[in-house]
Tab-separated table of C-alpha atoms and ligand atoms in Angstrom:
chain	number	residue	atom	x	y	z
A	1	UNK	CA	-13.621	-13.102	-10.044
A	2	UNK	CA	-14.045	-9.532	-11.211
A	3	UNK	CA	-11.748	-7.631	-8.920
A	4	UNK	CA	-8.235	-8.300	-7.682
A	5	UNK	CA	-6.682	-6.474	-4.773
A	6	UNK	CA	-2.914	-6.274	-4.699
A	7	UNK	CA	-1.487	-5.609	-1.238
A	8	UNK	CA	2.011	-7.015	-1.597
A	9	UNK	CA	4.065	-3.979	-2.621
A	10	UNK	CA	7.032	-4.993	-0.476
A	11	UNK	CA	7.430	-8.096	-2.647
A	12	UNK	CA	7.144	-6.069	-5.836
A	13	UNK	CA	5.170	-3.006	-6.807
A	14	UNK	CA	3.060	-2.898	-9.943
A	15	UNK	CA	5.054	-1.063	-12.605
A	16	UNK	CA	3.804	2.483	-12.974
A	17	UNK	CA	2.129	3.112	-16.350
A	18	UNK	CA	4.487	6.015	-17.118
A	19	UNK	CA	7.385	3.637	-16.471
A	20	UNK	CA	5.924	0.944	-18.723
A	21	UNK	CA	5.708	3.538	-21.510
A	22	UNK	CA	9.279	4.737	-20.906
A	23	UNK	CA	10.662	1.179	-20.885
A	24	UNK	CA	8.782	0.306	-24.092
A	25	UNK	CA	10.118	3.444	-25.747
A	26	UNK	CA	13.619	2.575	-24.566
A	27	UNK	CA	13.314	-0.810	-26.244
A	28	UNK	CA	12.415	0.709	-29.616
A	29	UNK	CA	16.010	1.388	-30.684
A	30	UNK	CA	19.331	-0.495	-30.344
A	31	UNK	CA	20.740	1.522	-27.459
A	32	UNK	CA	24.113	0.133	-26.483
A	33	UNK	CA	25.255	2.977	-24.264
A	34	UNK	CA	28.911	2.184	-24.999
A	35	UNK	CA	28.552	2.557	-28.773
A	36	UNK	CA	29.897	5.748	-30.318
A	37	UNK	CA	27.228	6.121	-33.013
A	38	UNK	CA	24.074	8.180	-32.545
A	39	UNK	CA	22.034	5.224	-31.198
A	40	UNK	CA	24.695	4.568	-28.584
A	41	UNK	CA	24.963	8.233	-27.672
A	42	UNK	CA	21.189	8.404	-27.248
A	43	UNK	CA	21.383	5.363	-24.940
A	44	UNK	CA	24.182	7.014	-22.967
A	45	UNK	CA	22.035	10.127	-22.512
A	46	UNK	CA	19.158	8.003	-21.219
A	47	UNK	CA	21.415	6.223	-18.721
A	48	UNK	CA	22.963	9.455	-17.462
A	49	UNK	CA	19.573	11.101	-17.029
A	50	UNK	CA	18.403	8.105	-15.006
A	51	UNK	CA	21.574	8.308	-12.918
A	52	UNK	CA	20.671	11.896	-11.983
A	53	UNK	CA	17.104	10.856	-11.121
A	54	UNK	CA	18.184	7.941	-8.913
A	55	UNK	CA	20.931	9.993	-7.250
A	56	UNK	CA	18.414	12.712	-6.387
A	57	UNK	CA	16.263	10.176	-4.516
A	58	UNK	CA	19.135	9.293	-2.171
A	59	UNK	CA	20.833	12.683	-1.897
A	60	UNK	CA	24.105	11.731	-3.508
A	61	UNK	CA	26.099	12.939	-6.544
A	62	UNK	CA	25.115	11.135	-9.747
A	63	UNK	CA	28.666	9.958	-10.440
A	64	UNK	CA	28.489	7.817	-7.290
A	65	UNK	CA	25.640	5.659	-8.647
A	66	UNK	CA	26.401	2.330	-10.375
A	67	UNK	CA	23.558	0.561	-12.155
A	68	UNK	CA	23.208	-3.201	-11.772
A	69	UNK	CA	20.571	-5.940	-11.876
A	70	UNK	CA	18.999	-5.239	-8.496
A	71	UNK	CA	19.562	-5.301	-4.776
A	72	UNK	CA	20.554	-8.965	-4.612
A	73	UNK	CA	23.490	-8.138	-6.849
A	74	UNK	CA	24.195	-4.891	-4.998
A	75	UNK	CA	24.229	-6.584	-1.608
A	76	UNK	CA	26.416	-9.444	-2.858
A	77	UNK	CA	28.779	-7.000	-4.547
A	78	UNK	CA	29.408	-5.118	-1.316
A	79	UNK	CA	29.680	-8.120	0.980
A	80	UNK	CA	31.943	-10.083	-1.383
A	81	UNK	CA	34.377	-7.175	-1.458
A	82	UNK	CA	34.981	-7.866	2.250
A	83	UNK	CA	34.778	-11.664	2.052
A	84	UNK	CA	38.097	-12.298	3.791
A	85	UNK	CA	37.402	-9.852	6.598
A	86	UNK	CA	35.008	-9.578	9.498
A	87	UNK	CA	31.453	-8.577	8.590
A	88	UNK	CA	28.625	-7.807	11.038
A	89	UNK	CA	25.021	-7.683	9.837
A	90	UNK	CA	21.691	-7.427	11.613
A	91	UNK	CA	19.813	-10.680	12.161
A	92	UNK	CA	16.859	-9.297	10.192
A	93	UNK	CA	18.620	-8.528	6.911
A	94	UNK	CA	17.266	-9.771	3.607
A	95	UNK	CA	18.617	-13.205	2.568
A	96	UNK	CA	20.688	-11.471	-0.129
A	97	UNK	CA	22.779	-10.104	2.750
A	98	UNK	CA	22.483	-12.959	5.241
A	99	UNK	CA	23.337	-15.626	2.673
A	100	UNK	CA	25.869	-13.683	0.605
A	101	UNK	CA	28.765	-15.280	2.493
A	102	UNK	CA	29.192	-17.998	5.062
A	103	UNK	CA	31.340	-16.241	7.625
A	104	UNK	CA	28.977	-13.383	8.454
A	105	UNK	CA	28.262	-12.585	12.115
A	106	UNK	CA	24.761	-11.444	13.052
A	107	UNK	CA	23.763	-8.806	15.576
A	108	UNK	CA	20.446	-9.297	17.410
A	109	UNK	CA	17.431	-7.033	17.344
A	110	UNK	CA	15.124	-5.943	20.151
A	111	UNK	CA	11.612	-7.347	20.482
A	112	UNK	CA	10.321	-4.266	18.648
A	113	UNK	CA	12.405	-5.188	15.609
A	114	UNK	CA	15.098	-2.507	15.852
A	115	UNK	CA	18.804	-3.295	15.925
A	116	UNK	CA	20.382	-3.726	19.367
A	117	UNK	CA	22.964	-0.947	19.146
A	118	UNK	CA	24.637	-2.015	22.418
A	119	UNK	CA	25.181	-5.491	20.991
A	120	UNK	CA	26.634	-3.927	17.853
A	121	UNK	CA	29.056	-1.818	19.889
A	122	UNK	CA	30.092	-4.809	22.001
A	123	UNK	CA	30.836	-6.796	18.847
A	124	UNK	CA	32.737	-3.915	17.277
A	125	UNK	CA	34.875	-3.576	20.440
A	126	UNK	CA	35.733	-7.293	20.400
A	127	UNK	CA	37.866	-7.309	17.264
A	128	UNK	CA	38.451	-5.337	14.085
A	129	UNK	CA	35.513	-5.340	11.673
A	130	UNK	CA	35.674	-4.400	7.992
A	131	UNK	CA	31.970	-3.913	7.305
A	132	UNK	CA	28.702	-3.407	9.153
A	133	UNK	CA	25.465	-3.896	7.212
A	134	UNK	CA	22.062	-2.686	8.354
A	135	UNK	CA	18.931	-2.184	6.270
A	136	UNK	CA	17.078	1.121	6.539
A	137	UNK	CA	13.586	-0.397	6.599
A	138	UNK	CA	12.819	-4.047	7.222
A	139	UNK	CA	10.868	-5.638	4.381
A	140	UNK	CA	8.676	-7.785	6.650
A	141	UNK	CA	7.803	-5.469	9.543
A	142	UNK	CA	8.394	-2.051	7.983
A	143	UNK	CA	10.355	-1.110	11.114
A	144	UNK	CA	12.786	1.761	10.498
A	145	UNK	CA	16.287	0.915	11.693
A	146	UNK	CA	18.698	3.206	13.583
A	147	UNK	CA	20.932	3.534	10.545
A	148	UNK	CA	22.598	6.850	11.421
A	149	UNK	CA	23.514	5.524	14.897
A	150	UNK	CA	24.773	2.189	13.559
A	151	UNK	CA	26.789	3.960	10.849
A	152	UNK	CA	28.370	6.264	13.426
A	153	UNK	CA	29.291	3.266	15.593
A	154	UNK	CA	30.773	1.424	12.607
A	155	UNK	CA	32.931	4.418	11.736
A	156	UNK	CA	33.945	4.951	15.375
A	157	UNK	CA	35.488	1.475	15.354
A	158	UNK	CA	37.106	1.818	11.921
A	159	UNK	CA	34.523	-0.170	9.964
A	160	UNK	CA	32.727	0.789	6.763
A	161	UNK	CA	28.939	0.863	6.644
A	162	UNK	CA	26.536	-0.678	4.136
A	163	UNK	CA	22.810	-0.019	4.026
A	164	UNK	CA	20.178	-1.930	2.060
A	165	UNK	CA	17.715	0.878	1.409
A	166	UNK	CA	15.405	-1.108	-0.872
A	167	UNK	CA	12.285	-0.765	1.286
A	168	UNK	CA	13.011	2.796	2.360
A	169	UNK	CA	13.518	4.388	-1.035
A	170	UNK	CA	10.637	6.647	-1.974
A	171	UNK	CA	9.049	6.128	1.448
A	172	UNK	CA	11.292	8.123	3.755
A	173	UNK	CA	13.888	10.762	2.885
A	174	UNK	CA	17.375	9.323	2.346
A	175	UNK	CA	20.606	11.263	2.351
A	176	UNK	CA	23.683	9.054	2.242
A	177	UNK	CA	26.017	11.673	3.675
A	178	UNK	CA	23.704	12.582	6.565
A	179	UNK	CA	23.125	8.910	7.393
A	180	UNK	CA	26.861	8.128	7.119
A	181	UNK	CA	26.406	5.390	4.518
A	182	UNK	CA	29.421	4.154	2.541
A	183	UNK	CA	27.516	1.713	0.309
A	184	UNK	CA	23.787	1.784	-0.391
A	185	UNK	CA	21.714	-0.676	-2.407
A	186	UNK	CA	18.473	-0.009	-4.276
A	187	UNK	CA	16.030	-1.984	-6.387
A	188	UNK	CA	13.780	-0.456	-9.063
A	189	UNK	CA	10.856	-2.849	-8.766
A	190	UNK	CA	9.965	-1.821	-5.208
A	191	UNK	CA	9.242	1.743	-6.335
A	192	UNK	CA	7.176	1.049	-9.436
A	193	UNK	CA	10.152	0.544	-11.737
A	194	UNK	CA	10.960	-2.603	-13.713
A	195	UNK	CA	12.329	-5.809	-12.197
A	196	UNK	CA	15.958	-6.728	-12.813
A	197	UNK	CA	17.373	-3.220	-12.377
A	198	UNK	CA	18.948	-1.647	-9.345
A	199	UNK	CA	21.834	0.451	-8.179
A	200	UNK	CA	24.754	0.494	-5.815
A	201	UNK	CA	25.573	3.986	-4.572
A	202	UNK	CA	28.954	4.838	-3.108
A	203	UNK	CA	29.690	7.228	-0.259
A	204	UNK	CA	32.939	9.078	0.288
A	205	UNK	CA	35.106	6.130	1.363
A	206	UNK	CA	36.693	5.859	-2.090
A	207	UNK	CA	36.183	2.087	-2.408
A	208	UNK	CA	34.272	0.690	-5.393
A	209	UNK	CA	33.232	-2.912	-4.713
A	210	UNK	CA	33.076	-4.802	-8.014
A	211	UNK	CA	31.584	-8.234	-8.547
A	212	UNK	CA	31.291	-8.507	-12.336
A	213	UNK	CA	34.387	-8.047	-14.470
A	214	UNK	CA	34.532	-7.916	-18.247
A	215	UNK	CA	33.664	-4.948	-20.455
A	216	UNK	CA	34.384	-1.610	-18.815
A	217	UNK	CA	30.766	-0.537	-18.336
A	218	UNK	CA	29.788	1.684	-15.430
A	219	UNK	CA	33.353	3.031	-15.244
A	220	UNK	CA	34.754	-0.490	-14.721
A	221	UNK	CA	32.508	-0.970	-11.687
A	222	UNK	CA	29.931	-3.330	-13.220
A	223	UNK	CA	30.596	-5.176	-16.439
A	224	UNK	CA	27.744	-6.009	-18.793
A	225	UNK	CA	25.827	-4.059	-21.424
A	226	UNK	CA	23.661	-1.550	-19.615
A	227	UNK	CA	19.947	-2.355	-19.484
A	228	UNK	CA	19.148	1.017	-21.035
A	229	UNK	CA	15.374	0.586	-21.171
A	230	UNK	CA	15.219	-0.775	-17.612
A	231	UNK	CA	17.522	1.914	-16.283
A	232	UNK	CA	15.352	4.569	-17.972
A	233	UNK	CA	12.302	3.117	-16.227
A	234	UNK	CA	14.152	3.035	-12.914
A	235	UNK	CA	15.107	6.695	-13.321
A	236	UNK	CA	11.534	7.730	-14.008
A	237	UNK	CA	10.200	5.656	-11.096
A	238	UNK	CA	12.779	7.312	-8.824
A	239	UNK	CA	11.711	10.768	-9.975
A	240	UNK	CA	8.021	9.995	-9.444
A	241	UNK	CA	8.766	8.560	-5.996
A	242	UNK	CA	10.805	11.627	-5.056
A	243	UNK	CA	7.994	13.942	-6.148
A	244	UNK	CA	5.582	12.096	-3.851
A	245	UNK	CA	7.929	11.745	-0.881
A	246	UNK	CA	6.697	14.754	1.091
A	247	UNK	CA	3.111	13.450	1.113
A	248	UNK	CA	4.019	9.753	1.507
A	249	UNK	CA	3.588	9.285	5.261
A	250	UNK	CA	0.326	11.219	5.475
A	251	UNK	CA	-1.121	9.376	2.491
A	252	UNK	CA	-0.243	5.853	3.627
A	253	UNK	CA	-0.928	6.418	7.335
A	254	UNK	CA	-4.454	7.362	6.315
A	255	UNK	CA	-4.809	3.831	4.943
A	256	UNK	CA	-2.719	2.035	7.591
A	257	UNK	CA	-4.271	3.375	10.807
A	258	UNK	CA	-7.918	2.595	9.950
A	259	UNK	CA	-6.845	-0.807	8.589
A	260	UNK	CA	-5.001	-1.744	11.768
A	261	UNK	CA	-7.766	-0.393	14.013
A	262	UNK	CA	-10.381	-2.387	12.118
A	263	UNK	CA	-8.360	-5.621	12.170
A	264	UNK	CA	-7.673	-5.309	15.894
A	265	UNK	CA	-11.421	-4.943	16.473
A	266	UNK	CA	-12.198	-8.073	14.452
A	267	UNK	CA	-9.571	-10.367	15.986
A	268	UNK	CA	-7.237	-10.572	18.898
A	269	UNK	CA	-4.148	-10.216	16.780
A	270	UNK	CA	-0.680	-8.820	17.148
A	271	UNK	CA	0.816	-6.173	14.898
A	272	UNK	CA	4.587	-6.476	14.924
A	273	UNK	CA	6.568	-3.317	15.586
A	274	UNK	CA	3.294	-1.482	16.200
A	275	UNK	CA	4.625	1.061	18.680
A	276	UNK	CA	7.937	1.520	16.934
A	277	UNK	CA	8.999	3.864	14.207
A	278	UNK	CA	7.532	2.077	11.223
A	279	UNK	CA	6.986	2.795	7.559
A	280	UNK	CA	3.388	3.725	6.750
A	281	UNK	CA	2.816	1.133	4.031
A	282	UNK	CA	3.541	-2.070	5.970
A	283	UNK	CA	1.503	-4.065	8.471
A	284	UNK	CA	2.846	-7.425	9.640
A	285	UNK	CA	0.323	-9.159	11.859
A	286	UNK	CA	-0.002	-12.528	13.554
A	287	UNK	CA	-3.281	-14.238	14.295
A	288	UNK	CA	-2.280	-16.864	16.870
A	289	UNK	CA	-4.040	-20.167	16.286
A	290	UNK	CA	-4.324	-19.587	12.533
A	291	UNK	CA	-1.890	-20.626	9.836
A	292	UNK	CA	-0.310	-18.175	7.396
A	293	UNK	CA	-0.755	-20.672	4.622
A	294	UNK	CA	-4.490	-21.107	5.249
A	295	UNK	CA	-4.994	-17.347	5.460
A	296	UNK	CA	-2.920	-16.668	2.334
A	297	UNK	CA	-4.821	-19.237	0.313
A	298	UNK	CA	-8.218	-18.076	1.575
A	299	UNK	CA	-7.353	-14.470	0.722
A	300	UNK	CA	-5.982	-15.475	-2.658
A	301	UNK	CA	-9.217	-17.317	-3.462
A	302	UNK	CA	-10.962	-13.971	-2.893
A	303	UNK	CA	-8.500	-12.255	-5.253
A	304	UNK	CA	-6.487	-10.591	-2.501
A	305	UNK	CA	-2.704	-10.823	-2.727
A	306	UNK	CA	-0.727	-10.445	0.491
A	307	UNK	CA	2.321	-12.234	1.823
A	308	UNK	CA	3.344	-14.251	4.831
A	309	UNK	CA	6.325	-11.957	5.354
A	310	UNK	CA	8.966	-12.257	2.737
A	311	UNK	CA	8.267	-13.711	-0.682
A	312	UNK	CA	10.512	-16.646	-1.343
A	313	UNK	CA	11.531	-17.931	-4.715
A	314	UNK	CA	10.002	-21.386	-4.331
A	315	UNK	CA	6.583	-19.987	-3.463
A	316	UNK	CA	6.696	-22.060	-0.284
A	317	UNK	CA	5.561	-20.481	2.972
A	318	UNK	CA	8.478	-20.460	5.385
A	319	UNK	CA	8.609	-19.182	8.955
A	320	UNK	CA	10.040	-15.689	9.088
A	321	UNK	CA	13.643	-15.324	10.302
A	322	UNK	CA	12.767	-11.725	11.120
A	323	UNK	CA	9.992	-12.653	13.539
A	324	UNK	CA	12.192	-15.326	15.071
A	325	UNK	CA	14.933	-12.736	15.610
A	326	UNK	CA	12.333	-10.500	17.304
A	327	UNK	CA	11.584	-13.300	19.751
A	328	UNK	CA	8.129	-14.072	18.359
A	329	UNK	CA	6.555	-17.346	19.445
A	330	UNK	CA	6.190	-20.249	16.994
A	331	UNK	CA	2.470	-19.563	16.952
A	332	UNK	CA	3.071	-15.949	15.970
A	333	UNK	CA	5.640	-16.911	13.366
A	334	UNK	CA	3.436	-19.475	11.660
A	335	UNK	CA	0.397	-17.212	11.609
A	336	UNK	CA	1.957	-14.074	10.143
A	337	UNK	CA	0.488	-12.094	7.278
A	338	UNK	CA	2.037	-8.999	5.707
A	339	UNK	CA	-0.081	-6.341	4.056
A	340	UNK	CA	1.887	-3.758	2.094
A	341	UNK	CA	0.458	-0.877	0.108
A	342	UNK	CA	1.766	1.389	-2.616
A	343	UNK	CA	1.145	3.890	-5.380
A	344	UNK	CA	-2.012	2.257	-6.750
A	345	UNK	CA	-3.657	1.275	-3.437
A	346	UNK	CA	-7.005	2.897	-2.733
A	347	UNK	CA	-9.308	3.114	0.270
A	348	UNK	CA	-11.554	0.632	-1.575
A	349	UNK	CA	-8.736	-1.939	-1.533
A	350	UNK	CA	-8.407	-1.535	2.222
A	351	UNK	CA	-12.171	-1.702	2.793
A	352	UNK	CA	-12.355	-4.820	0.666
A	353	UNK	CA	-9.494	-6.433	2.570
A	354	UNK	CA	-11.197	-5.739	5.915
A	355	UNK	CA	-14.488	-7.199	4.730
A	356	UNK	CA	-12.918	-10.356	3.308
A	357	UNK	CA	-10.669	-10.748	6.359
A	358	UNK	CA	-13.707	-10.583	8.632
A	359	UNK	CA	-15.483	-13.295	6.600
A	360	UNK	CA	-12.441	-15.573	6.472
A	361	UNK	CA	-11.578	-15.307	10.140
A	362	UNK	CA	-15.244	-15.751	11.146
A	363	UNK	CA	-15.303	-18.920	9.050
A	364	UNK	CA	-12.088	-20.173	10.618
A	365	UNK	CA	-13.434	-19.526	14.105
A	366	UNK	CA	-16.568	-21.495	13.267
A	367	UNK	CA	-14.763	-24.461	11.730
A	368	UNK	CA	-14.122	-27.508	13.943
A	369	UNK	CA	-10.350	-27.558	13.198
A	370	UNK	CA	-10.181	-24.071	14.484
A	371	UNK	CA	-8.489	-21.540	12.182
A	372	UNK	CA	-6.804	-24.178	10.048
A	373	UNK	CA	-3.873	-24.217	12.434
A	374	UNK	CA	-0.810	-26.124	11.350
A	375	UNK	CA	1.229	-24.893	14.285
B	1	LIG	N1	16.696	-6.270	0.109
B	1	LIG	C1	15.439	-6.123	0.529
B	1	LIG	C2	15.183	-5.471	1.850
B	1	LIG	C3	14.379	-6.584	-0.241
B	1	LIG	O1	13.132	-6.449	0.197
B	1	LIG	C4	14.660	-7.217	-1.478
B	1	LIG	C5	13.546	-7.753	-2.349
B	1	LIG	N2	12.653	-8.605	-1.683
B	1	LIG	C6	15.997	-7.343	-1.881
B	1	LIG	C7	16.979	-6.858	-1.061
B	1	LIG	C8	16.355	-8.002	-3.182
B	1	LIG	O2	16.085	-7.124	-4.243
B	1	LIG	P1	16.049	-7.600	-5.754
B	1	LIG	O3	14.716	-8.205	-5.983
B	1	LIG	O4	16.252	-6.336	-6.542
B	1	LIG	O5	17.173	-8.542	-5.972
């Protein structure tokens, strides 16, 4: 196979070449950012520069940004801080929120994939709540959540507000103060940075949730020797993403709209969250009668990488909890495919996907066990 087409940016984006170079350079010297000698001081400078770059992407002062190993850690750090209190989260959060604790209560979403704000208010009225958590953009559907409204409701009822902004960063403008976010989590590898690096940003509430204790790194907020090279790469990826933010929607809509139009012409399929405010890089579709697994494998054999929704660690295809929460039928849930684009996606990739999709779905239609259904 001569050509591979990567359309799974929401799982992880290819690392940008500039970032690869910066990370490699960062690895050239022993940069323990806590050391007082010149190597350590150089490492400290690299970390602080990256802090400015990441802070700029989310409109917050640099001293409010704590580096960590990624959004799974960030989400767990925030939720564990409130482990003995009431926590409300949307039913479509990432597993790193939904599974962080056992006693979390979930708030439903509408059929279009947005949080049911009335249900949130009803729950908040019921009894005191310490924390509300709502993602800014859903990783499976790309649907943009009413974060400002949910944050305002949380504060109205005396709760703090956490936002997982992993899939929004670099795609839509983020300003923590304007959105009323007390805790925000980010991950470098979704924006072309390295894996295993992320950040927790703090709003004005004055609370610093801390999960890892030990050395006093990150002003006592996150123990462990800083991943200087990774943090440097994260900073650069954040700066590159910020520079491209103003043209993001136009650029990716120009790929998304023709893609969705073409796919709807080929098959009678459903695009989830289609008429809702949605990020321009994500298309989650269901082809009733087909199986996600069959489609994924057939596409993979053609060198095209997409996802069934959310990537899971075991590599097994599991029905999406997000689609279930949106009231999708079993048939829709088991036939879902997510296409997500990013910095290195070209029109050729989209054209190739459409062509291969047409061939695969024609073949499935023609086969006696129609569409490889396992539903
Ligand atoms: N939240 C969301 C919305 C995500 O998409 C992901 C990654 N799939 C995470 C959290 C976890 O991020 P990380 O890989 O940095 O742990």
